[in-house]
Amino acid sequence: MIPHRLLAGPLSRLRHSIDRRLFRLRPAEALPIRLRQRRIFVLPTRAGWIFGLTLFAMLLASINYTLSLGFALTFLLAGVGITSIFHAFRTLLDLEVGAGPLPPVHSGETAQFGLILSHRRRAAREAITVRTAHSAVNTDLAPDAHATLTLTAPTPARGWQRIGRLTIETVFPLGLIRAWSVLTPDITLLVYPAVEATAPPPPSGTGTDGRTQAASGDDDFAGLRAHRPTDSPRQVAWKAVARSGTLVSKQFQGGAGGPLTFDWHHLPPAMPDEARLQRLARWVVDAARDDARWTLRLPGQTLGPDRGAQHRHRCLRALALFRLNHHVPAAN
């Protein structure tokens, strides 16, 4: 007996080959994508098959008993069913698919792929469902309008992640006919590394011995901020906690330390690469939240010193793509 794992590869390649030929799928389709006539498929739903069998039984009974009203009712209902095929097909015809907002997320969080459906017809399109392997969204389109949808997916690893295979379908108007189209849009989202939950305080610079110095930042009191799990007990403002009952920490501005320095080579030698990236990501996120200036040093790349949201994105992007191929992986 052939093991299942030996058949998995050939069966997967055969399935993808059939999909490409049947649904005319490409590795990644440039946007916008317009649903032409040849890309839309139509078949009865389960209710449609039952409806068809009922009409067939009604036709046999009308023939057997020569019922004129039975013939009229059978052909009337058959005409309604045929009309629903036309309406279901027209609901998807010439629909355009484009990319919407694609906010980056950290690995382990839920990715949100933005998708824009638009059309130029003067009639509304109703009961449209957009489906991926992980989520589905229903929407209606007003005449000559567009709608922005959000599809979610898990993020198992850092780097680029595609939206994957997309199915757009409708059973409008009666639920008897399903019209659908399958496509693979070129929509990708950047996944940052996960942030370490209990990272130690970040370093602030490099001393004369070449080792990083801890960021004390205790020179000037700058105010209070929300407590973070990585704060030491001495940073907690215990008097303010006693008054308000809310856990807050003291924030300082140190003039001697200068910009923070997050250096790959100053992390423990035995720390795995992914753990290093998670710790550096935590330091970058915390520094951006405190509006500090920092420098990120990776093998062969130095970013900063700088501050702000753009610098945060550049650093997290460098961490997300560190030692990965920069090309976007193929869709599943």
Coordinates of C-alpha atoms in Angstrom, one line a residue:
M1 CA 0.0 0.0 0.0
I2 CA 1.4 3.4 -1.0
P3 CA 1.8 5.7 2.0
H4 CA -0.4 8.8 2.0
R5 CA 2.5 11.2 2.4
L6 CA 4.0 9.9 -0.9
L7 CA 0.7 10.7 -2.7
A8 CA 0.3 14.2 -1.1
G9 CA 2.8 15.9 -3.4
P10 CA 1.5 14.5 -6.7
L11 CA -2.1 15.0 -5.7
S12 CA -1.5 18.6 -4.7
R13 CA 0.3 19.3 -8.1
L14 CA -2.6 17.6 -10.0
R15 CA -5.2 19.7 -8.1
H16 CA -3.3 22.9 -8.8
S17 CA -3.0 21.9 -12.5
I18 CA -6.7 21.2 -12.8
D19 CA -7.5 24.5 -11.0
R20 CA -5.3 26.5 -13.4
R21 CA -6.9 24.9 -16.5
L22 CA -10.5 25.0 -15.2
F23 CA -10.6 28.4 -13.5
R24 CA -7.7 29.9 -15.6
L25 CA -5.7 30.7 -12.4
R26 CA -2.4 32.4 -12.6
P27 CA 0.3 32.5 -9.9
A28 CA -0.6 36.2 -9.1
E29 CA -3.0 38.3 -11.1
A30 CA -2.3 42.1 -11.5
L31 CA -5.0 44.4 -10.1
P32 CA -7.6 45.4 -10.9
I33 CA -9.2 42.2 -12.0
R34 CA -12.5 42.3 -14.0
L35 CA -14.7 39.3 -14.0
R36 CA -15.4 38.6 -17.6
Q37 CA -18.0 36.2 -19.0
R38 CA -15.5 33.3 -19.4
R39 CA -14.4 33.4 -15.7
I40 CA -17.9 33.0 -14.2
F41 CA -19.3 29.6 -13.6
V42 CA -23.0 28.7 -12.8
L43 CA -24.4 25.6 -11.2
P44 CA -27.6 24.8 -9.2
T45 CA -27.4 24.9 -5.4
R46 CA -28.8 22.0 -3.3
A47 CA -32.2 23.9 -3.3
G48 CA -31.8 24.3 -7.1
W49 CA -31.5 20.5 -7.6
I50 CA -34.5 19.9 -5.4
F51 CA -36.4 22.5 -7.3
G52 CA -35.5 20.9 -10.6
L53 CA -36.5 17.4 -9.4
T54 CA -39.9 18.8 -8.2
L55 CA -40.5 20.4 -11.6
F56 CA -39.7 17.0 -13.2
A57 CA -42.2 15.2 -10.9
M58 CA -44.8 17.9 -11.7
L59 CA -44.3 17.5 -15.4
L60 CA -44.7 13.7 -15.2
A61 CA -47.9 14.1 -13.2
S62 CA -49.3 16.6 -15.6
I63 CA -48.5 14.3 -18.6
N64 CA -50.0 11.3 -16.8
Y65 CA -53.2 13.0 -15.8
T66 CA -53.4 15.5 -18.7
L67 CA -53.6 18.5 -16.4
S68 CA -53.5 21.8 -18.3
L69 CA -53.1 23.9 -15.2
G70 CA -50.3 21.5 -14.1
F71 CA -48.4 22.2 -17.4
A72 CA -48.9 25.9 -17.0
L73 CA -47.6 25.9 -13.4
T74 CA -44.7 23.7 -14.3
F75 CA -43.6 25.8 -17.2
L76 CA -44.1 29.0 -15.2
L77 CA -41.9 27.8 -12.4
A78 CA -39.3 26.5 -14.9
G79 CA -39.2 30.0 -16.5
V80 CA -38.6 31.5 -13.0
G81 CA -35.7 29.1 -12.5
I82 CA -34.2 29.9 -15.9
T83 CA -34.5 33.6 -15.2
S84 CA -32.6 33.2 -11.9
I85 CA -29.7 31.8 -13.8
F86 CA -29.5 35.0 -15.8
H87 CA -29.7 37.2 -12.7
A88 CA -27.1 35.2 -10.8
F89 CA -24.7 35.5 -13.7
R90 CA -25.3 39.2 -14.2
T91 CA -24.6 39.9 -10.5
L92 CA -20.9 39.0 -11.0
L93 CA -20.4 40.0 -14.6
D94 CA -17.9 42.9 -15.0
L95 CA -17.3 43.2 -11.3
E96 CA -13.9 44.7 -10.5
V97 CA -11.6 43.6 -7.7
G98 CA -8.9 45.9 -6.3
A99 CA -6.7 46.1 -3.2
G100 CA -7.8 48.1 -0.1
P101 CA -5.9 48.9 3.1
L102 CA -3.2 46.5 4.1
P103 CA -2.0 47.4 7.6
P104 CA 1.1 45.5 8.7
V105 CA 0.7 43.3 11.7
H106 CA 3.0 41.3 14.0
S107 CA 3.4 37.5 13.6
G108 CA 0.7 35.8 15.6
E109 CA -1.8 38.6 15.2
T110 CA -4.7 38.5 12.7
A111 CA -4.0 39.9 9.3
Q112 CA -6.6 42.2 7.7
F113 CA -6.6 42.2 3.9
G114 CA -8.5 45.1 2.4
L115 CA -10.4 44.4 -0.8
I116 CA -12.4 46.8 -2.9
L117 CA -15.3 45.6 -5.1
S118 CA -16.6 48.1 -7.6
H119 CA -18.8 48.3 -10.7
R120 CA -20.3 50.9 -13.1
R121 CA -23.7 49.4 -13.7
R122 CA -26.8 51.4 -12.9
A123 CA -28.4 48.6 -11.1
A124 CA -27.6 47.3 -7.7
R125 CA -25.7 44.0 -7.1
E126 CA -26.9 42.1 -4.1
A127 CA -25.9 39.1 -1.9
I128 CA -22.3 38.9 -3.0
T129 CA -20.0 36.7 -0.9
V130 CA -16.2 37.0 -0.9
R131 CA -14.5 34.0 0.5
T132 CA -10.9 32.8 1.3
A133 CA -9.6 29.8 3.1
H134 CA -9.9 31.6 6.5
S135 CA -12.8 34.0 6.3
A136 CA -15.9 35.1 4.3
V137 CA -17.6 38.5 4.0
N138 CA -21.1 39.3 2.5
T139 CA -21.9 42.6 0.9
D140 CA -24.3 44.5 -1.4
L141 CA -23.2 47.0 -4.0
A142 CA -25.3 50.1 -4.7
P143 CA -25.6 51.3 -8.4
D144 CA -22.3 52.5 -9.8
A145 CA -20.5 52.2 -6.4
H146 CA -17.8 50.4 -4.6
A147 CA -17.4 48.6 -1.3
T148 CA -14.4 48.0 0.9
L149 CA -14.2 44.6 2.5
T150 CA -11.8 43.2 5.2
L151 CA -10.8 39.5 5.1
T152 CA -8.9 38.1 8.0
A153 CA -6.2 35.4 8.1
P154 CA -3.7 34.0 10.7
T155 CA -0.1 35.0 10.5
P156 CA 2.1 32.0 11.3
A157 CA 5.4 33.6 10.3
R158 CA 7.1 36.9 9.6
G159 CA 7.6 38.2 6.0
W160 CA 5.3 38.7 3.1
Q161 CA 2.0 37.0 3.2
R162 CA -0.5 36.7 0.2
I163 CA -4.2 36.8 0.5
G164 CA -4.3 33.4 -1.4
R165 CA -7.1 32.1 -3.5
L166 CA -10.3 34.2 -3.5
T167 CA -13.8 33.0 -4.4
I168 CA -16.5 35.5 -5.3
E169 CA -20.0 34.0 -5.4
T170 CA -23.7 34.8 -5.2
V171 CA -27.0 32.9 -5.0
F172 CA -29.1 35.9 -5.8
P173 CA -32.0 36.2 -6.3
L174 CA -33.8 32.9 -5.2
G175 CA -31.0 30.8 -3.9
L176 CA -31.5 28.2 -6.6
I177 CA -28.4 29.0 -8.7
R178 CA -24.8 29.6 -7.5
A179 CA -22.6 31.8 -9.7
W180 CA -19.0 32.0 -8.7
S181 CA -15.5 32.9 -9.9
V182 CA -12.1 31.9 -8.5
L183 CA -9.1 34.2 -8.7
T184 CA -5.6 34.8 -7.1
P185 CA -5.2 38.6 -6.8
D186 CA -1.7 40.0 -6.3
I187 CA -2.4 41.3 -2.8
T188 CA 0.3 40.9 -0.1
L189 CA 0.7 42.1 3.4
L190 CA 3.9 42.6 5.5
V191 CA 4.0 40.6 8.8
Y192 CA 6.4 42.0 11.4
P193 CA 8.2 39.6 13.8
A194 CA 6.3 38.9 17.0
V195 CA 7.4 41.0 20.0
E196 CA 9.0 39.4 23.0
A197 CA 6.6 39.5 25.9
T198 CA 9.2 39.8 28.7
A199 CA 12.2 41.5 27.2
P200 CA 14.8 43.1 29.4
P201 CA 15.2 46.9 29.2
P202 CA 16.9 48.0 26.0
P203 CA 20.5 49.3 25.8
S204 CA 21.2 53.0 25.1
G205 CA 24.6 52.9 23.4
T206 CA 28.0 51.4 23.2
G207 CA 30.6 51.9 25.9
T208 CA 34.4 52.1 25.5
D209 CA 34.7 48.3 26.0
G210 CA 32.4 47.6 23.0
R211 CA 29.5 46.3 25.2
T212 CA 26.1 47.9 25.3
Q213 CA 25.1 50.0 28.4
A214 CA 21.7 49.8 29.9
A215 CA 19.5 52.7 29.3
S216 CA 19.0 54.3 32.7
G217 CA 17.3 57.5 31.6
D218 CA 17.0 58.5 35.2
D219 CA 18.4 62.0 34.9
D220 CA 15.2 64.1 34.5
F221 CA 11.7 63.0 35.5
A222 CA 9.4 63.4 32.4
G223 CA 6.1 62.2 33.7
L224 CA 4.0 59.1 34.1
R225 CA 3.0 56.5 31.5
A226 CA 1.1 53.2 31.4
H227 CA 2.9 50.3 33.0
R228 CA 4.5 47.7 30.8
P229 CA 5.4 44.1 31.8
T230 CA 9.1 44.9 31.0
D231 CA 9.3 47.7 33.5
S232 CA 11.4 47.1 36.6
P233 CA 9.8 47.5 40.1
R234 CA 11.8 50.7 40.7
Q235 CA 10.1 52.4 37.7
V236 CA 6.6 51.9 39.2
A237 CA 5.2 55.2 40.6
W238 CA 3.9 53.5 43.8
K239 CA 2.5 56.8 45.3
A240 CA 0.4 57.4 42.2
V241 CA -0.7 53.8 42.2
A242 CA -1.8 54.1 45.8
R243 CA -3.8 57.2 45.0
S244 CA -5.5 56.1 41.8
G245 CA -5.4 52.3 41.9
T246 CA -4.0 52.2 38.4
L247 CA -0.5 50.7 37.7
V248 CA 1.7 53.4 36.1
S249 CA 5.4 53.8 35.7
K250 CA 7.7 56.8 35.9
Q251 CA 9.3 58.0 32.6
F252 CA 12.6 59.7 32.5
Q253 CA 14.7 61.7 30.0
G254 CA 18.4 61.0 30.2
G255 CA 20.8 63.4 28.6
A256 CA 23.9 61.3 29.0
G257 CA 22.9 58.2 27.2
G258 CA 22.1 59.7 23.8
P259 CA 20.1 57.7 21.2
L260 CA 19.3 54.1 22.0
T261 CA 21.2 51.5 20.1
F262 CA 19.7 48.1 19.3
D263 CA 22.5 45.9 18.0
W264 CA 22.1 42.4 16.7
H265 CA 25.7 41.5 17.7
H266 CA 25.3 42.6 21.4
L267 CA 22.6 40.1 22.1
P268 CA 23.5 36.8 23.9
P269 CA 25.4 34.5 21.4
A270 CA 23.3 31.5 22.2
M271 CA 20.0 33.3 21.4
P272 CA 18.3 31.9 18.3
D273 CA 17.8 34.2 15.3
E274 CA 14.0 34.4 15.7
A275 CA 14.3 35.2 19.4
R276 CA 16.7 38.0 18.6
L277 CA 14.3 39.4 16.1
Q278 CA 11.5 39.3 18.6
R279 CA 13.6 41.1 21.2
L280 CA 14.7 43.8 18.8
A281 CA 11.1 44.2 17.6
R282 CA 10.0 44.8 21.3
W283 CA 12.7 47.4 21.7
V284 CA 11.8 49.2 18.5
V285 CA 8.1 49.2 19.4
D286 CA 8.8 50.5 22.9
A287 CA 11.2 53.2 21.7
A288 CA 8.6 54.4 19.1
R289 CA 5.9 54.5 21.8
D290 CA 8.2 56.7 24.0
D291 CA 9.2 58.9 21.1
A292 CA 12.8 58.1 21.6
R293 CA 15.6 58.2 19.1
W294 CA 17.2 54.9 18.3
T295 CA 19.6 53.1 15.9
L296 CA 19.0 49.5 14.7
R297 CA 22.0 47.5 13.7
L298 CA 21.7 44.3 11.8
P299 CA 24.4 42.3 10.0
G300 CA 25.1 44.4 6.9
Q301 CA 22.5 47.1 7.7
T302 CA 22.2 50.1 10.0
L303 CA 19.1 52.2 10.3
G304 CA 19.1 55.5 12.2
P305 CA 19.5 57.2 14.5
D306 CA 16.0 58.5 14.0
R307 CA 12.5 58.5 15.5
G308 CA 8.9 58.5 14.5
A309 CA 6.4 56.2 12.8
Q310 CA 8.3 56.0 9.5
H311 CA 11.6 55.0 11.2
R312 CA 9.6 52.4 13.2
H313 CA 8.2 50.9 10.0
R314 CA 11.6 50.8 8.3
C315 CA 13.1 49.0 11.3
L316 CA 10.3 46.5 11.6
R317 CA 10.3 45.9 7.9
A318 CA 14.0 45.2 8.0
L319 CA 13.4 42.7 10.9
A320 CA 10.5 41.1 9.1
L321 CA 12.6 40.5 5.9
F322 CA 15.8 39.7 7.7
R323 CA 17.6 36.7 5.9
L324 CA 14.4 36.0 3.9
N325 CA 14.0 36.1 0.1
H326 CA 12.6 39.6 -0.7
H327 CA 10.3 38.2 -3.4
V328 CA 6.7 37.6 -2.4
P329 CA 6.0 33.9 -2.0
A330 CA 3.6 32.2 -4.4
A331 CA 0.0 32.0 -3.4
N332 CA -1.5 28.8 -2.0

